[in-house]
JSON list of C-alpha atoms in Angstrom, two decimals:
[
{"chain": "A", "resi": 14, "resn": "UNK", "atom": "CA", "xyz": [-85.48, -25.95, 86.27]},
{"chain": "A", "resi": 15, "resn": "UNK", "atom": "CA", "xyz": [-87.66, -22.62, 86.38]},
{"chain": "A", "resi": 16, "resn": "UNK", "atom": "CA", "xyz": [-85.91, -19.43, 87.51]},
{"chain": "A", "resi": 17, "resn": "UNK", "atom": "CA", "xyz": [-88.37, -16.44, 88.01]},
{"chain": "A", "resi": 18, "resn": "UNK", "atom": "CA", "xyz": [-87.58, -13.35, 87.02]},
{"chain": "A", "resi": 19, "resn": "UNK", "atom": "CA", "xyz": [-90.67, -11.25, 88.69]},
{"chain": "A", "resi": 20, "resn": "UNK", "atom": "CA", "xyz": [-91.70, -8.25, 87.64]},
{"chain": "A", "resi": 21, "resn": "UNK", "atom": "CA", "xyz": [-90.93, -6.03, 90.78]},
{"chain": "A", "resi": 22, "resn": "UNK", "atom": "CA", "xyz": [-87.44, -6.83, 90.42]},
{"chain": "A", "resi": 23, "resn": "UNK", "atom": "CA", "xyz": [-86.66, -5.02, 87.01]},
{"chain": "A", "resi": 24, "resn": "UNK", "atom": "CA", "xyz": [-84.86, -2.37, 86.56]},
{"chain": "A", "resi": 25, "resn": "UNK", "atom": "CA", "xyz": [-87.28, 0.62, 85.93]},
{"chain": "A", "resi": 26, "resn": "UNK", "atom": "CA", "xyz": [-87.09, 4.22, 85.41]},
{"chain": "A", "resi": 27, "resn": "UNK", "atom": "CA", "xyz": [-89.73, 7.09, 84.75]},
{"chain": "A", "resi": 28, "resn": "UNK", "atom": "CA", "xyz": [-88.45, 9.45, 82.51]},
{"chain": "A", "resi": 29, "resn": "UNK", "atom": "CA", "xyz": [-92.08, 11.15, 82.75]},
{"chain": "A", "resi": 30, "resn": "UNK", "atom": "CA", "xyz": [-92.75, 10.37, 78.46]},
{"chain": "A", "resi": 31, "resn": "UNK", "atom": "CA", "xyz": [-91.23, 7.14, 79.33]},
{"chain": "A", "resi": 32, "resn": "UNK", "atom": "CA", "xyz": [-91.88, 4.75, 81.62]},
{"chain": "A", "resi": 33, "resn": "UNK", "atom": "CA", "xyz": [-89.87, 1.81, 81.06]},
{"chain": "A", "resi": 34, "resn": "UNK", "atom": "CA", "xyz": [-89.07, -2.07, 83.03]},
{"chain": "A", "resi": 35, "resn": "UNK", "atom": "CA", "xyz": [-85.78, -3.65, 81.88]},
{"chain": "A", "resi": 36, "resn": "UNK", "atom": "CA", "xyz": [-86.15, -7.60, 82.32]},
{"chain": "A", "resi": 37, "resn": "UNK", "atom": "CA", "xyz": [-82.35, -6.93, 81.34]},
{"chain": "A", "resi": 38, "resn": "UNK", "atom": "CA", "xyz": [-79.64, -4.92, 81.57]},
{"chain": "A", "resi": 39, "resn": "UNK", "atom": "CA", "xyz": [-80.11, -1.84, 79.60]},
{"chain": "A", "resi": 40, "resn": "UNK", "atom": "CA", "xyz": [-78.61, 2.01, 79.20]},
{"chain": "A", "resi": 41, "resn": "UNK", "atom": "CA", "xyz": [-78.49, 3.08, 82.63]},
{"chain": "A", "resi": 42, "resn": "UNK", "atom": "CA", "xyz": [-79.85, 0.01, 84.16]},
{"chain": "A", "resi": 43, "resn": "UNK", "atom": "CA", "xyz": [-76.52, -2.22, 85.20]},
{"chain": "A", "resi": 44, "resn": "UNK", "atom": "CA", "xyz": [-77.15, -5.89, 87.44]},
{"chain": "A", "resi": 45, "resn": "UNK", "atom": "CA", "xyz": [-74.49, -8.49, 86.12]},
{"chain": "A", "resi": 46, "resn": "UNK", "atom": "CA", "xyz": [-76.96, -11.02, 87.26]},
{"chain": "A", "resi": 47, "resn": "UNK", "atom": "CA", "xyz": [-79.08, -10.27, 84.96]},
{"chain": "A", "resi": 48, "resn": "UNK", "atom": "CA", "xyz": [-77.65, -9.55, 81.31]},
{"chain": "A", "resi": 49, "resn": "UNK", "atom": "CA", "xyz": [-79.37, -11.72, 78.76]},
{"chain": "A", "resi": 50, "resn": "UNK", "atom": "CA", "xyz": [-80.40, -15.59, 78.50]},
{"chain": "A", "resi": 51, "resn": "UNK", "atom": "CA", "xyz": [-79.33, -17.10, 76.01]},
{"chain": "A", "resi": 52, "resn": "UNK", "atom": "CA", "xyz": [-79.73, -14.89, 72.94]},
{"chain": "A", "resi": 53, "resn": "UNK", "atom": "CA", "xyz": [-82.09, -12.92, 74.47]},
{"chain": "A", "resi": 54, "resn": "UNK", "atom": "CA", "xyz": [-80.11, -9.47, 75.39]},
{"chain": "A", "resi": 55, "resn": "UNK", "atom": "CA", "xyz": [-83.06, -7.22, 76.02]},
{"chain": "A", "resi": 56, "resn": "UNK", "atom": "CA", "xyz": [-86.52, -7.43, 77.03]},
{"chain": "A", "resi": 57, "resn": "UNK", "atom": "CA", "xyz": [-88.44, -3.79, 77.64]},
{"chain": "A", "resi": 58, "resn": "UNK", "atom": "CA", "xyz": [-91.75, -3.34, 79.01]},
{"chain": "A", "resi": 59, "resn": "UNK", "atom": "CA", "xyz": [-92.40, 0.64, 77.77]},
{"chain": "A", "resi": 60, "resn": "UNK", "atom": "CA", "xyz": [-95.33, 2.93, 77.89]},
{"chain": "A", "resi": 61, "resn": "UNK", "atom": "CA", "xyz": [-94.82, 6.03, 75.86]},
{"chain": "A", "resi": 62, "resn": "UNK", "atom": "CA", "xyz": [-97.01, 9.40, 76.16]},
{"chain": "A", "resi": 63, "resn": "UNK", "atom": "CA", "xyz": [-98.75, 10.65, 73.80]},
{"chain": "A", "resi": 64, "resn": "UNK", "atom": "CA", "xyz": [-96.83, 12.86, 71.20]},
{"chain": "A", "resi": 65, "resn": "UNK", "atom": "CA", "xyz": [-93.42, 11.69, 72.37]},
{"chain": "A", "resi": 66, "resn": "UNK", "atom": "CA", "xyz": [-90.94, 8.60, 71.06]},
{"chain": "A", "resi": 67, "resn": "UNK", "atom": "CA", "xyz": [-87.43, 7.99, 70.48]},
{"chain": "A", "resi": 68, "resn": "UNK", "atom": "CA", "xyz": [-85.57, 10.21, 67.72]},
{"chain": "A", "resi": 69, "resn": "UNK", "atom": "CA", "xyz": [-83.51, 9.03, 65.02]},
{"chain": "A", "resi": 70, "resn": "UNK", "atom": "CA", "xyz": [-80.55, 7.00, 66.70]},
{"chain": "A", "resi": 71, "resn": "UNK", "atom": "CA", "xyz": [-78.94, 3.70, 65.12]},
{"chain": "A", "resi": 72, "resn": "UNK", "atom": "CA", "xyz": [-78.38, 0.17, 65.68]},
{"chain": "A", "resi": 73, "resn": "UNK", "atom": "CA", "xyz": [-76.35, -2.52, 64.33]},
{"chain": "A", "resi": 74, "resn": "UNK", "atom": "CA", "xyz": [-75.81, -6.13, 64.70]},
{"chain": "A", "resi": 75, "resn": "UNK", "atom": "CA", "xyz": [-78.91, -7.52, 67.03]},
{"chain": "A", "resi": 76, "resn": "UNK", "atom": "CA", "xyz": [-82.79, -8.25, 66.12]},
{"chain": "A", "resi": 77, "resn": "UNK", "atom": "CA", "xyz": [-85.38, -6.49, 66.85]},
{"chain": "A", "resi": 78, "resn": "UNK", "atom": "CA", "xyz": [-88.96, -7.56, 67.70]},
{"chain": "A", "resi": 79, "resn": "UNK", "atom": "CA", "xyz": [-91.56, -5.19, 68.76]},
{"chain": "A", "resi": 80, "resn": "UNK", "atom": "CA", "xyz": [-95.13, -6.18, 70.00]},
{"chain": "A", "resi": 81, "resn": "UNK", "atom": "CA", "xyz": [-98.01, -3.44, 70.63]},
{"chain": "A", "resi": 82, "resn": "UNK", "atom": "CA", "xyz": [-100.03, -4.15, 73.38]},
{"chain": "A", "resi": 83, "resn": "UNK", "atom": "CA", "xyz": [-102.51, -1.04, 73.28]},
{"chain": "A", "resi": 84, "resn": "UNK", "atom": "CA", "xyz": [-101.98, 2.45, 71.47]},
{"chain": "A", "resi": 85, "resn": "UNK", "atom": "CA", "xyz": [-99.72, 2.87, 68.18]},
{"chain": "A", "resi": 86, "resn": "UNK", "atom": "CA", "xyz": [-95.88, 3.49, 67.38]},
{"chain": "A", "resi": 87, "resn": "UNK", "atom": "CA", "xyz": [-95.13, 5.03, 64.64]},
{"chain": "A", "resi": 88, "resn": "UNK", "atom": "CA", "xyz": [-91.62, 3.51, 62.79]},
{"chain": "A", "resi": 89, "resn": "UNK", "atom": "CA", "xyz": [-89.31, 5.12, 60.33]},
{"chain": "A", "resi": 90, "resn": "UNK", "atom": "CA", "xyz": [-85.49, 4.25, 59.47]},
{"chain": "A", "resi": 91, "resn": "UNK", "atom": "CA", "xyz": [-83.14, 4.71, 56.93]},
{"chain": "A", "resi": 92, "resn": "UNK", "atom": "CA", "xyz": [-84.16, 1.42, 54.85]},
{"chain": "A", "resi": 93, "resn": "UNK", "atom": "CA", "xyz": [-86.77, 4.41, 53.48]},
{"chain": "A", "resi": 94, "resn": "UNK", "atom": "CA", "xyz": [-89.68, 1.86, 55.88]},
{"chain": "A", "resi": 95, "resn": "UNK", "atom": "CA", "xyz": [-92.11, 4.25, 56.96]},
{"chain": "A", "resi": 96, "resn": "UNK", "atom": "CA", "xyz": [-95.30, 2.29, 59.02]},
{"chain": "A", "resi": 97, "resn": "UNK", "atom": "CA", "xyz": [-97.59, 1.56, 62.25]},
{"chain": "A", "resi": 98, "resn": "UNK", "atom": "CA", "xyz": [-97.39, -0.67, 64.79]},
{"chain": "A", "resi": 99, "resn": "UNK", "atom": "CA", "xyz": [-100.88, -1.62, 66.38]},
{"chain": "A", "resi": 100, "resn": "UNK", "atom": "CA", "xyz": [-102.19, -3.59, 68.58]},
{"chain": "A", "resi": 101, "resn": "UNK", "atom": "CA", "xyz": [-101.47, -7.73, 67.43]},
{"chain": "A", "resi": 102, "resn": "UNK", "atom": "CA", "xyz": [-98.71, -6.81, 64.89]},
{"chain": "A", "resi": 103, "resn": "UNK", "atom": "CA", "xyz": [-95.25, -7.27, 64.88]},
{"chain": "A", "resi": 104, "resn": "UNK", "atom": "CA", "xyz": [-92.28, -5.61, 64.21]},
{"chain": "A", "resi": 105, "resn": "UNK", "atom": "CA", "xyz": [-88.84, -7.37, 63.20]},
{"chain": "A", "resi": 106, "resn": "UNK", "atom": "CA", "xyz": [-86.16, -5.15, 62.37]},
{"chain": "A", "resi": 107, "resn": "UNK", "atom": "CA", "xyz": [-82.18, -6.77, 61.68]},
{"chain": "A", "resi": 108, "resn": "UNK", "atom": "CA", "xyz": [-79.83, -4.12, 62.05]},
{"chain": "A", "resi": 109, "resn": "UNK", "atom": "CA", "xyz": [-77.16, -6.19, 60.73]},
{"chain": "A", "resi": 110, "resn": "UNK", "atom": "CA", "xyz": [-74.33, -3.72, 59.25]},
{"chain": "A", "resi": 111, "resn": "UNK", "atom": "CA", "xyz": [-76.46, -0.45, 60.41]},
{"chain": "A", "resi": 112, "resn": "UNK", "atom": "CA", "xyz": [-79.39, 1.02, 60.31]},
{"chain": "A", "resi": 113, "resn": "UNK", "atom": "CA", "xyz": [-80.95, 4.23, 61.98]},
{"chain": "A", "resi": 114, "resn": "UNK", "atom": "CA", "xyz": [-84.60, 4.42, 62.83]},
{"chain": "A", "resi": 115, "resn": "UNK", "atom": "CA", "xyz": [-87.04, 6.48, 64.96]},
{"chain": "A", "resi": 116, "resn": "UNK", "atom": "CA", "xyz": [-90.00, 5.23, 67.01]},
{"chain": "A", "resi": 117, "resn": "UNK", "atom": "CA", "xyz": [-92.97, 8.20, 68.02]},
{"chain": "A", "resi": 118, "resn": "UNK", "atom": "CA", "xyz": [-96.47, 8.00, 69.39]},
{"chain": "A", "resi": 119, "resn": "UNK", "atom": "CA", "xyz": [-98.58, 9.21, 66.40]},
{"chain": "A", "resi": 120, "resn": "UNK", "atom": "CA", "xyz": [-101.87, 9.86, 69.35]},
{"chain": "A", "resi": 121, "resn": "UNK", "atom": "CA", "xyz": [-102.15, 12.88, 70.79]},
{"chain": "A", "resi": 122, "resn": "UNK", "atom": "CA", "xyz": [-104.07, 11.49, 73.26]},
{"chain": "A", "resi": 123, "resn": "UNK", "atom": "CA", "xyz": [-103.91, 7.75, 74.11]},
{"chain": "A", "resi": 124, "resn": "UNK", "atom": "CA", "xyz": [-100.24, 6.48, 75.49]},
{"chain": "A", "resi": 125, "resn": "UNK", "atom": "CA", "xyz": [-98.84, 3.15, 73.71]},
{"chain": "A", "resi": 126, "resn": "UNK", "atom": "CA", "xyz": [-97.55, 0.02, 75.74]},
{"chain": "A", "resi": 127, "resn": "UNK", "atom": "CA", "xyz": [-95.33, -2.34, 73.81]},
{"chain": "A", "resi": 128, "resn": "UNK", "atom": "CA", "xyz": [-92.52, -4.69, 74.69]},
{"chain": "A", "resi": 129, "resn": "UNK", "atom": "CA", "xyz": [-89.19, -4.40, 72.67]},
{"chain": "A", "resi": 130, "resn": "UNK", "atom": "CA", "xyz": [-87.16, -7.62, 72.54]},
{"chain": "A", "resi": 131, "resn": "UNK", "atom": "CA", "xyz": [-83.58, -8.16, 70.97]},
{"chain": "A", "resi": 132, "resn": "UNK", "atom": "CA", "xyz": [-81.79, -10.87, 70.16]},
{"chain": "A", "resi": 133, "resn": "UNK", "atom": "CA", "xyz": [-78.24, -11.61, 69.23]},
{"chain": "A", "resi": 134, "resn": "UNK", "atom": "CA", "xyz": [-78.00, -12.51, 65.45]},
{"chain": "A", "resi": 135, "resn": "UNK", "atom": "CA", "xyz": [-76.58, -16.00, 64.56]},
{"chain": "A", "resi": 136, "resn": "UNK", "atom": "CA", "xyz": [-73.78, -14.05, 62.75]},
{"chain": "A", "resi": 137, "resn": "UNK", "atom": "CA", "xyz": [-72.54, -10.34, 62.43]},
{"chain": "A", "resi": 138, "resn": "UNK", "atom": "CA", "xyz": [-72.82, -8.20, 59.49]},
{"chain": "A", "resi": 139, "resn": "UNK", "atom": "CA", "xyz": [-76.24, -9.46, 58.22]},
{"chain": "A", "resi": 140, "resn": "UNK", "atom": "CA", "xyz": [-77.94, -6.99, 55.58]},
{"chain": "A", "resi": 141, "resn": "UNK", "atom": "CA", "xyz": [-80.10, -4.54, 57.52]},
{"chain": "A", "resi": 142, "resn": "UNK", "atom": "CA", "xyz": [-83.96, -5.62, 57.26]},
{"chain": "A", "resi": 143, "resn": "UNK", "atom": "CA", "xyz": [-87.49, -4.84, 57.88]},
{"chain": "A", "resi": 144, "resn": "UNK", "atom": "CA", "xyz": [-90.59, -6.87, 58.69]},
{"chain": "A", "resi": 145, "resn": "UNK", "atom": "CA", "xyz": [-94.43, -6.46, 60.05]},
{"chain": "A", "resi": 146, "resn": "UNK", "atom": "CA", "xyz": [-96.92, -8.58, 60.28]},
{"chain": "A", "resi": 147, "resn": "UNK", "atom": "CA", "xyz": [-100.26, -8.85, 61.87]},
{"chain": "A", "resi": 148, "resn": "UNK", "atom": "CA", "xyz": [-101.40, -11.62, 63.88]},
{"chain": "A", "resi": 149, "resn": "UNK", "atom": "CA", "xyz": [-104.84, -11.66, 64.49]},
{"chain": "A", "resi": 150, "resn": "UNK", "atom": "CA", "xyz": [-106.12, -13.01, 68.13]},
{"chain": "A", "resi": 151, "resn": "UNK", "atom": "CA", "xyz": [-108.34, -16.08, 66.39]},
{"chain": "A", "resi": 152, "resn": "UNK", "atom": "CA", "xyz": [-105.22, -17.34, 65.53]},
{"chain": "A", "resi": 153, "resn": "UNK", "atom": "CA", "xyz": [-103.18, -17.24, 69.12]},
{"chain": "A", "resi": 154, "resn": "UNK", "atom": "CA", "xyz": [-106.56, -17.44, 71.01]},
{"chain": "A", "resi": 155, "resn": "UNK", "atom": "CA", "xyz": [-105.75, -20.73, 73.01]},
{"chain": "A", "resi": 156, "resn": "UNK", "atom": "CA", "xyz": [-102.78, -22.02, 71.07]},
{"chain": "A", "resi": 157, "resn": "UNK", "atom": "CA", "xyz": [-99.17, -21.34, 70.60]},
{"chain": "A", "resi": 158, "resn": "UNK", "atom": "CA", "xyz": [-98.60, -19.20, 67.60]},
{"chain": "A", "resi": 159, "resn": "UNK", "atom": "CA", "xyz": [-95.40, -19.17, 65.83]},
{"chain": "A", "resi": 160, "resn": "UNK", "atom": "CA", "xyz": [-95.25, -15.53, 65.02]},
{"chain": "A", "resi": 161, "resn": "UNK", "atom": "CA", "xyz": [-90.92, -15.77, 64.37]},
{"chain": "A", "resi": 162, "resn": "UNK", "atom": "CA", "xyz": [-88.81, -18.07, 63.44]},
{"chain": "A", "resi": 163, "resn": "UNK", "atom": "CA", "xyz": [-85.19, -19.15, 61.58]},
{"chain": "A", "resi": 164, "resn": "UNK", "atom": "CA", "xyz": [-87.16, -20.21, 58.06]},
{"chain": "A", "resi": 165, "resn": "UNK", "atom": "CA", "xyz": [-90.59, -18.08, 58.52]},
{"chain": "A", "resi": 166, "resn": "UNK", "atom": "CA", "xyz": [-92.36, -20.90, 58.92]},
{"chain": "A", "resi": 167, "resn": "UNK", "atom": "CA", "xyz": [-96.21, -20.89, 58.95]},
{"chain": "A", "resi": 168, "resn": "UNK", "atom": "CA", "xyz": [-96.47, -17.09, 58.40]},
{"chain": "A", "resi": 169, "resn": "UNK", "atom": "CA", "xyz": [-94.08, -15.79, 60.79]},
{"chain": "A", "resi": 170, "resn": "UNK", "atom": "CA", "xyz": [-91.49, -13.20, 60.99]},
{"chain": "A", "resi": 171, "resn": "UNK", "atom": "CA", "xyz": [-88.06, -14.11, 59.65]},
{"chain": "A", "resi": 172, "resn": "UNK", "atom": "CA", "xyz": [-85.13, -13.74, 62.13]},
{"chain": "A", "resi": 173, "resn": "UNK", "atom": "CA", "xyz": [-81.45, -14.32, 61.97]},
{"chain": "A", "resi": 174, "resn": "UNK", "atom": "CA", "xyz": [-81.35, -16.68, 65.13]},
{"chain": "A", "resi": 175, "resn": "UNK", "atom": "CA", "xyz": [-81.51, -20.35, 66.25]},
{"chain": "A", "resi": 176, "resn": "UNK", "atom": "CA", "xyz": [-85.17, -18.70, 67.97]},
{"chain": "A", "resi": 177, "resn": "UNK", "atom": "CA", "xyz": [-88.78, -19.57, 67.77]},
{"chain": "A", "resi": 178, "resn": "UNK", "atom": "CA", "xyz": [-91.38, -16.75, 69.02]},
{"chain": "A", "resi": 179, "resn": "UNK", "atom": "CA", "xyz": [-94.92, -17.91, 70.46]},
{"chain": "A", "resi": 180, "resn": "UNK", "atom": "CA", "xyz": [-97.52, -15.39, 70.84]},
{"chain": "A", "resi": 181, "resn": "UNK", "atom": "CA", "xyz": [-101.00, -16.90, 72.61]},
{"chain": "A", "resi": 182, "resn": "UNK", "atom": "CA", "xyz": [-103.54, -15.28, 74.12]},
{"chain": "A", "resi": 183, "resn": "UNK", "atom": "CA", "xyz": [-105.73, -17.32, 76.59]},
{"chain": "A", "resi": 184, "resn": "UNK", "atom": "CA", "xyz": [-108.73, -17.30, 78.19]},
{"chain": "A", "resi": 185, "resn": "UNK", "atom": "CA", "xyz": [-109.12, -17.91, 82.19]},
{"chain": "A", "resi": 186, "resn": "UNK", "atom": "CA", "xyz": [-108.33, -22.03, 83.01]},
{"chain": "A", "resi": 187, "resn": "UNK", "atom": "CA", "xyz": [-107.02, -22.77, 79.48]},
{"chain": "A", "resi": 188, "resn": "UNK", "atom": "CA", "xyz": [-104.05, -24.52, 79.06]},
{"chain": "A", "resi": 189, "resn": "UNK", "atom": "CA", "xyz": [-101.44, -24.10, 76.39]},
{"chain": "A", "resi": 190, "resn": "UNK", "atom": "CA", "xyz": [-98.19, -26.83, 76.01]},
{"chain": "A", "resi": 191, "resn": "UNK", "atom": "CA", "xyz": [-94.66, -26.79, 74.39]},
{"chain": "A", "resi": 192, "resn": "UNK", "atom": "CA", "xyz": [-92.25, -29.64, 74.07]},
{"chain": "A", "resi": 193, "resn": "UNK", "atom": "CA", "xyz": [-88.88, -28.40, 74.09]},
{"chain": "A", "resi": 194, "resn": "UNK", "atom": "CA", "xyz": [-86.56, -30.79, 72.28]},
{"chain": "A", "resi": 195, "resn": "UNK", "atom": "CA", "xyz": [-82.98, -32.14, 73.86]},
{"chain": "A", "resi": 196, "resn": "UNK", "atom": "CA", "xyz": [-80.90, -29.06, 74.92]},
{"chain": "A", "resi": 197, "resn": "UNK", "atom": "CA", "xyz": [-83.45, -26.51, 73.99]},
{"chain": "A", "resi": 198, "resn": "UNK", "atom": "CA", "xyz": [-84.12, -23.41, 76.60]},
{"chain": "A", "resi": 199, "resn": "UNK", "atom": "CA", "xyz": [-87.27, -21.30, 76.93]},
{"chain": "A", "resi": 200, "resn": "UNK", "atom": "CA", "xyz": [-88.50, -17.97, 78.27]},
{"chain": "A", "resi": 201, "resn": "UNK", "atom": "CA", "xyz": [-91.71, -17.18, 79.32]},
{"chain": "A", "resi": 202, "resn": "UNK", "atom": "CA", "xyz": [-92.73, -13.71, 79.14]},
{"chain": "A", "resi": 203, "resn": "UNK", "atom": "CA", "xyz": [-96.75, -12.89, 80.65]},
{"chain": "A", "resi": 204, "resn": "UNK", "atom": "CA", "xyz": [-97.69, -9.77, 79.02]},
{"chain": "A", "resi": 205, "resn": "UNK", "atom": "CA", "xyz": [-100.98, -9.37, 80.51]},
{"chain": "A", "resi": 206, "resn": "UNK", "atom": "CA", "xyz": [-103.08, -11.62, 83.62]},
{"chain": "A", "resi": 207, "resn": "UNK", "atom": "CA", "xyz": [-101.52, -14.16, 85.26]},
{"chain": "A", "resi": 208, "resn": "UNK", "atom": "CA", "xyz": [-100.52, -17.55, 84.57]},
{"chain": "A", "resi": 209, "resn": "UNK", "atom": "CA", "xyz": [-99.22, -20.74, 86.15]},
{"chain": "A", "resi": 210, "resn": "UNK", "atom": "CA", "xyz": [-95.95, -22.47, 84.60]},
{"chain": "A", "resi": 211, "resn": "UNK", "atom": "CA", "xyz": [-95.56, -25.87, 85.48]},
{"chain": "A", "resi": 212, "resn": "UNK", "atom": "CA", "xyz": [-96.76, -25.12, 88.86]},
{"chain": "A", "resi": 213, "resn": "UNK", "atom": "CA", "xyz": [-94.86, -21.95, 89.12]},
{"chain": "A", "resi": 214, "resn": "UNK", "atom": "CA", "xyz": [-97.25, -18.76, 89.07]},
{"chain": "A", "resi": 215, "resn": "UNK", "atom": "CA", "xyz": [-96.41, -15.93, 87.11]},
{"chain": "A", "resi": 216, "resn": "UNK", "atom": "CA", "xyz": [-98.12, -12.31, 86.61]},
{"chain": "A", "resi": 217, "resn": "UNK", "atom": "CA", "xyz": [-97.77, -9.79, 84.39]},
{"chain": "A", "resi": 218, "resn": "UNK", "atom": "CA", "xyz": [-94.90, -8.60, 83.59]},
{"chain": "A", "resi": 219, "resn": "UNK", "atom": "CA", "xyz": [-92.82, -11.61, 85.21]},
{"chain": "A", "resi": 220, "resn": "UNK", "atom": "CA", "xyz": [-90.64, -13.34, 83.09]},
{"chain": "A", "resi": 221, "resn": "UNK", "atom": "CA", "xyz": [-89.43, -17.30, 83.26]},
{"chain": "A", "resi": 222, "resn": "UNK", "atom": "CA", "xyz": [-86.28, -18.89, 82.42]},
{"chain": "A", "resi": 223, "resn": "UNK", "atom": "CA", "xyz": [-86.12, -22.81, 81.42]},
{"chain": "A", "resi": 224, "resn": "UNK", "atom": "CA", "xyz": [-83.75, -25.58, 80.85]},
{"chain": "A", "resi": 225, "resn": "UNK", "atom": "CA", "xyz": [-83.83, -29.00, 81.16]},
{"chain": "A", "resi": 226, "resn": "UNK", "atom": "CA", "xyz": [-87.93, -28.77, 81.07]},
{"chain": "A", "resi": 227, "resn": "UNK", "atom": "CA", "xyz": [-89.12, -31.13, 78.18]},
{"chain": "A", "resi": 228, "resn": "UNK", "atom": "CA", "xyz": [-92.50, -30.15, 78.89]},
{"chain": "A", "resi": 229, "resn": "UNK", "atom": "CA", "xyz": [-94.07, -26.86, 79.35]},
{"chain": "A", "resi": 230, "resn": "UNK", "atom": "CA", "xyz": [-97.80, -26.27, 80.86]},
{"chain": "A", "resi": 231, "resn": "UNK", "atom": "CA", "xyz": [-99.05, -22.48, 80.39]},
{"chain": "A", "resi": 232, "resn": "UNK", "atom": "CA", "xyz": [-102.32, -22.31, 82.24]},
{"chain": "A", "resi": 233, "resn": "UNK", "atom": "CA", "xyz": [-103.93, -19.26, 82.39]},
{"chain": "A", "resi": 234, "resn": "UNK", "atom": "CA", "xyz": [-105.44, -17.78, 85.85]},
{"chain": "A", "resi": 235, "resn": "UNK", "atom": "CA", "xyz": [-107.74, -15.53, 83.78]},
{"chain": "A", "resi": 236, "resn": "UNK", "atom": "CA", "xyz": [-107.54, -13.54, 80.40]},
{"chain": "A", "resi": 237, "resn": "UNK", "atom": "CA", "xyz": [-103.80, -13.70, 79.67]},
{"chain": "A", "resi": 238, "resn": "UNK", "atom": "CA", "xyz": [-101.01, -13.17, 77.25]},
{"chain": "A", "resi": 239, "resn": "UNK", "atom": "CA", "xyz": [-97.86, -14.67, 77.11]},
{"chain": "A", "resi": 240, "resn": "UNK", "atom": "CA", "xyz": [-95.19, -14.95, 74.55]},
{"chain": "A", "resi": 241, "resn": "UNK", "atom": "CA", "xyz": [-92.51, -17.91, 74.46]},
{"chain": "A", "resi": 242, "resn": "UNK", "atom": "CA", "xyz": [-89.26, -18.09, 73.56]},
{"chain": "A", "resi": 243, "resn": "UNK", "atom": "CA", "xyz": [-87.48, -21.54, 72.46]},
{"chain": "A", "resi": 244, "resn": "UNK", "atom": "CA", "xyz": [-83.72, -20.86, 72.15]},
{"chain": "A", "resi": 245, "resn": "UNK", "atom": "CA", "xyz": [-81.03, -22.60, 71.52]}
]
């Protein structure tokens, strides 16, 4: 079963320095229909303006996983991390007990679009953390690439959840697969293009929620991103 979750439909607000989609409820943004999947309690689509970010505010108990699309963000928090996001890294950040942090726009010129995605941890209280890590396109051009994971397998990000992350980024007619074992459930998030999901199509920004698919066909309309999410 495939429920669509198009992009149209998310909550959205232009703050003028901040134009944001919630896939999610989120802050202001309340639909009871749509508050999470699985352990996935946020997915945000935001575009900041140059010069302008998020000050210092905290967080505690979730993980954090931020992917730049185009642009920079600029990241500082109280673990003393200081660092930049750019295009094909990412971010994971467990705020576990606590932690404050601050995300800016270093450009005075060029906006940044990223996607912030949290996750409920497996437990609460896990000891606040910080990760980055840069994927370069050869390896997700085409292919699945783990890029998070319960045991940082293969080179991924370490997070504190029965999740596995899969970054690809595919060129028009090229097909991508995922088996998703017994009792398994995935998300499909297109980041860029347009894709069709087992004979579902899906553009940018549209998001896809699946159970009881053992299979998975990503085929790509034209240049595309997408990144998967096998849950628990």
């Amino acid at each position: 079963m495939i429920r669509v979750r198009k992009s149209g439909e998310r909550g959205h607000f232009d703050h003028g320095w901040l134009d944001t989609y919630h896939t999610f409820s989120f802050a202001r943004y309340i639909d009871r229909r749509h508050m999470g999947f699985r352990a996935l309690r946020v997915i945000n689509e935001d575009r900041v303006a140059p010069g302008r970010g998020f000050g210092t505010h905290p967080h505690n108990d979730m993980e954090i996983v931020t992917y730049v699309l185009s642009g920079a963000l600029e990241h500082r928090d109280s673990l003393g991390t200081g660092s930049v996001i750019r295009p094909g890294e990412l971010q994971r950040m467990t705020a576990g007990t606590g932690i404050t942090h601050s995300e800016f726009n270093p450009s005075d010129a060029e906006p940044v679009h990223l996607y912030q995605i949290w996750l409920l941890p497996e437990r609460e209280g896990l000891e606040p953390s910080y990760e980055q890590r840069a994927f370069p396109e050869e390896e997700r051009r085409n292919r699945l690439r783990l890029v998070a994971s319960p045991d940082g397998g293969n080179g991924s990000l370490t997070i504190g959840q029965d999740a596995r992350l899969y970054l690809a980024t595919l060129d028009g007619g090229r097909v991508v697969s995922h088996e998703l074992a017994p009792g398994r459930h995935a998300w499909l998030q297109v980041l860029r293009g347009g894709v069709d999901l087992n004979g579902v199509g899906l553009e940018a920004g549209d998001g896809a929620a699946m159970g009881e698919e053992p299979g998975l066909a990503i085929r790509a309309d034209g240049p595309s991103e997408v990144l998967l999410f096998d849950l628990a």
